[in-house]
Amino acid sequence: DACPSTIKAQCDQYEPCRNYYENYAPEFEVSQSYSPGSGLPVAENKPVTAGKQKGDQIDTKCSREYILAFGLEECGMFCESVSCCFSFSQCQYPVPSDCGYFKSCDNYYNPKTDDLIIEKFCTEEELDENVGPCRDKCKPYECCFTNDACPSTIKAQCDQYEPCRNYYENYAPEFEVSQSYSPGS
């Protein structure tokens, strides 16, 4: 929909709302043509800013591959200072127009793939609040952490789902957790 110019002038201020529309309001088609601060396509080159430099660091620490190899801690530390870009709060820093540089924090705040969801919600710190999502995502990999035999297709993925062990050890007493499996075996 076309925005009146009086509204369009305020779009930067409401850029964090894009997260809501992209992730929680599928009935809306989110415009990819608006770029914060310019009204120009996202692909347009922008000068290197402090936001861009921090965004490049976040892209590294919050990439799916990095998180799965090293965990969420570093990504979370980088993303904490830009959390307003992923919530409904007003940003003081970064300026709302820089929020686009921090898209990789979405892997931290709103993980979408099973492996990232497990990495986020099945940690000891998060598990109390997220037992349901952890249980649901770990169910296919149950045999990795119990004494049940695993099909070879699942066994090959057990390392990747190691955070599920927290669920089976602490929230699933009906299962006898296997002590024989260790990552890499």
Short mmCIF file of C-alpha atoms in Angstrom, two decimals:
data_model
loop_
_atom_site.label_atom_id
_atom_site.label_comp_id
_atom_site.label_asym_id
_atom_site.label_seq_id
_atom_site.Cartn_x
_atom_site.Cartn_y
_atom_site.Cartn_z
CA ASP A 1 0.00 0.00 0.00
CA ALA A 2 1.17 3.50 -0.72
CA CYS A 3 1.95 5.58 2.35
CA PRO A 4 0.97 9.23 2.48
CA SER A 5 4.08 11.44 2.58
CA THR A 6 3.25 12.54 6.13
CA ILE A 7 3.43 8.91 7.27
CA LYS A 8 6.40 7.95 5.07
CA ALA A 9 8.46 10.66 6.79
CA GLN A 10 8.04 8.72 10.06
CA CYS A 11 8.89 5.24 8.73
CA ASP A 12 12.43 5.21 10.18
CA GLN A 13 11.03 5.64 13.66
CA TYR A 14 8.89 2.52 13.23
CA GLU A 15 11.40 0.28 11.43
CA PRO A 16 11.50 -2.18 14.38
CA CYS A 17 7.85 -2.95 13.59
CA ARG A 18 9.04 -4.64 10.40
CA ASN A 19 10.03 -7.64 12.55
CA TYR A 20 6.45 -8.04 13.70
CA TYR A 21 5.02 -7.87 10.21
CA GLU A 22 7.65 -10.20 8.76
CA ASN A 23 7.35 -12.85 11.48
CA TYR A 24 3.96 -12.64 13.12
CA ALA A 25 1.52 -11.12 10.66
CA PRO A 26 1.60 -13.34 7.56
CA GLU A 27 -1.56 -11.70 6.23
CA PHE A 28 0.55 -8.63 5.38
CA GLU A 29 3.05 -8.58 2.56
CA VAL A 30 6.10 -6.71 3.85
CA SER A 31 7.54 -4.20 1.46
CA GLN A 32 11.08 -4.98 0.40
CA SER A 33 11.35 -1.70 -1.46
CA TYR A 34 11.66 0.49 1.62
CA SER A 35 15.09 0.99 3.06
CA PRO A 36 15.27 2.85 6.37
CA GLY A 37 16.36 6.43 6.01
CA SER A 38 16.05 6.62 2.26
CA GLY A 39 12.84 5.23 0.88
CA LEU A 40 15.11 3.50 -1.67
CA PRO A 41 15.54 -0.19 -2.45
CA VAL A 42 17.38 -2.21 0.15
CA ALA A 43 20.06 -3.21 -2.36
CA GLU A 44 21.22 0.38 -2.80
CA ASN A 45 24.77 1.01 -1.60
CA LYS A 46 25.02 2.94 1.65
CA PRO A 47 28.09 4.58 3.13
CA VAL A 48 29.93 2.54 5.76
CA THR A 49 28.63 3.54 9.16
CA ALA A 50 29.23 2.37 12.71
CA GLY A 51 25.99 0.40 12.29
CA LYS A 52 27.33 -1.29 9.16
CA GLN A 53 30.61 -2.19 10.88
CA LYS A 54 28.79 -3.66 13.88
CA GLY A 55 26.42 -5.41 11.46
CA ASP A 56 29.38 -7.09 9.78
CA GLN A 57 30.58 -8.41 13.16
CA ILE A 58 27.07 -9.61 13.97
CA ASP A 59 26.81 -11.32 10.58
CA THR A 60 29.82 -13.42 11.58
CA LYS A 61 28.89 -14.21 15.20
CA CYS A 62 25.20 -14.77 14.42
CA SER A 63 25.49 -16.82 11.27
CA ARG A 64 23.74 -20.16 11.52
CA GLU A 65 27.04 -21.98 11.05
CA TYR A 66 28.82 -20.01 13.79
CA ILE A 67 25.97 -20.45 16.28
CA LEU A 68 25.82 -24.20 15.68
CA ALA A 69 29.58 -24.54 16.06
CA PHE A 70 30.14 -22.23 19.04
CA GLY A 71 26.74 -21.61 20.63
CA LEU A 72 24.61 -18.51 21.09
CA GLU A 73 26.59 -16.66 23.76
CA GLU A 74 28.67 -14.39 21.50
CA CYS A 75 25.75 -13.70 19.19
CA GLY A 76 23.59 -12.77 22.19
CA MET A 77 26.25 -10.39 23.52
CA PHE A 78 26.46 -8.59 20.17
CA CYS A 79 22.70 -8.48 19.70
CA GLU A 80 21.80 -7.33 23.20
CA SER A 81 22.68 -3.72 22.39
CA VAL A 82 20.40 -3.74 19.32
CA SER A 83 17.48 -5.64 20.86
CA CYS A 84 15.15 -2.71 20.20
CA CYS A 85 15.39 -3.55 16.49
CA PHE A 86 13.62 -6.84 17.28
CA SER A 87 11.00 -5.63 19.71
CA PHE A 88 8.43 -2.89 19.93
CA SER A 89 10.64 -0.59 21.98
CA GLN A 90 11.99 2.67 20.63
CA CYS A 91 15.67 2.64 19.69
CA GLN A 92 18.01 5.29 21.03
CA TYR A 93 21.02 3.42 19.68
CA PRO A 94 21.23 2.15 17.14
CA VAL A 95 19.31 4.74 15.24
CA PRO A 96 16.29 2.97 13.75
CA SER A 97 17.69 3.41 10.25
CA ASP A 98 20.63 1.15 11.18
CA CYS A 99 18.43 -1.77 12.27
CA GLY A 100 18.62 -3.33 8.81
CA TYR A 101 22.32 -3.98 9.39
CA PHE A 102 21.52 -6.33 12.27
CA LYS A 103 19.28 -8.85 10.48
CA SER A 104 21.51 -11.73 11.57
CA CYS A 105 20.32 -11.15 15.16
CA ASP A 106 17.07 -12.68 13.96
CA ASN A 107 18.86 -16.05 14.36
CA TYR A 108 19.11 -15.16 18.06
CA TYR A 109 15.76 -13.47 18.72
CA ASN A 110 13.54 -15.38 16.29
CA PRO A 111 15.23 -18.63 15.19
CA LYS A 112 13.38 -20.36 12.37
CA THR A 113 15.22 -23.61 11.64
CA ASP A 114 14.95 -26.65 13.93
CA ASP A 115 18.64 -26.65 14.74
CA LEU A 116 18.65 -22.97 15.75
CA ILE A 117 15.41 -23.35 17.72
CA ILE A 118 16.97 -26.26 19.63
CA GLU A 119 20.18 -24.29 20.18
CA LYS A 120 18.17 -21.36 21.61
CA PHE A 121 15.41 -23.03 23.61
CA CYS A 122 17.09 -26.17 24.92
CA THR A 123 19.96 -24.53 26.77
CA GLU A 124 19.92 -24.83 30.55
CA GLU A 125 19.23 -21.08 30.79
CA GLU A 126 16.20 -21.13 28.49
CA LEU A 127 14.72 -24.57 29.09
CA ASP A 128 12.48 -23.69 32.07
CA GLU A 129 10.61 -21.17 29.93
CA ASN A 130 10.63 -23.25 26.73
CA VAL A 131 10.05 -26.91 27.61
CA GLY A 132 7.31 -27.32 24.98
CA PRO A 133 9.23 -26.03 21.95
CA CYS A 134 12.35 -27.90 23.05
CA ARG A 135 10.46 -31.19 23.53
CA ASP A 136 8.71 -30.84 20.17
CA LYS A 137 11.90 -30.10 18.22
CA CYS A 138 13.96 -32.77 20.02
CA LYS A 139 11.42 -35.60 19.65
CA PRO A 140 12.83 -36.87 16.31
CA TYR A 141 16.30 -37.10 17.90
CA GLU A 142 15.21 -38.80 21.12
CA CYS A 143 17.21 -41.94 20.33
CA CYS A 144 20.44 -39.91 20.45
CA PHE A 145 19.98 -39.35 24.17
CA THR A 146 18.16 -42.44 25.35
CA ASN A 147 19.07 -46.10 25.24
CA ASP A 148 16.96 -46.58 22.12
CA ALA A 149 18.69 -47.63 18.91
CA CYS A 150 19.00 -44.85 16.32
CA PRO A 151 18.55 -45.28 12.59
CA SER A 152 21.81 -44.36 10.86
CA THR A 153 20.20 -41.29 9.25
CA ILE A 154 19.39 -39.89 12.70
CA LYS A 155 22.62 -41.05 14.37
CA ALA A 156 24.58 -39.01 11.82
CA GLN A 157 22.83 -35.87 13.13
CA CYS A 158 23.13 -36.50 16.89
CA ASP A 159 26.05 -34.09 17.38
CA GLN A 160 24.03 -31.29 15.88
CA TYR A 161 21.24 -31.78 18.43
CA GLU A 162 23.35 -32.10 21.59
CA PRO A 163 21.37 -29.32 23.38
CA CYS A 164 18.43 -31.78 23.46
CA ARG A 165 20.35 -33.70 26.12
CA ASN A 166 19.33 -30.95 28.61
CA TYR A 167 15.67 -31.75 27.97
CA TYR A 168 16.04 -35.52 28.28
CA GLU A 169 18.21 -35.32 31.40
CA ASN A 170 16.11 -32.74 33.24
CA TYR A 171 12.53 -32.85 31.94
CA ALA A 172 11.89 -36.36 30.69
CA PRO A 173 12.34 -38.67 33.69
CA GLU A 174 10.56 -41.50 31.89
CA PHE A 175 13.62 -41.84 29.66
CA GLU A 176 16.84 -43.40 30.76
CA VAL A 177 19.40 -41.04 29.29
CA SER A 178 22.24 -42.78 27.57
CA GLN A 179 25.62 -41.98 29.03
CA SER A 180 27.35 -43.91 26.28
CA TYR A 181 26.71 -41.38 23.52
CA SER A 182 29.08 -38.46 23.41
CA PRO A 183 29.35 -35.80 20.72
CA GLY A 184 31.51 -36.91 17.85
CA SER A 185 31.02 -40.62 18.47
#
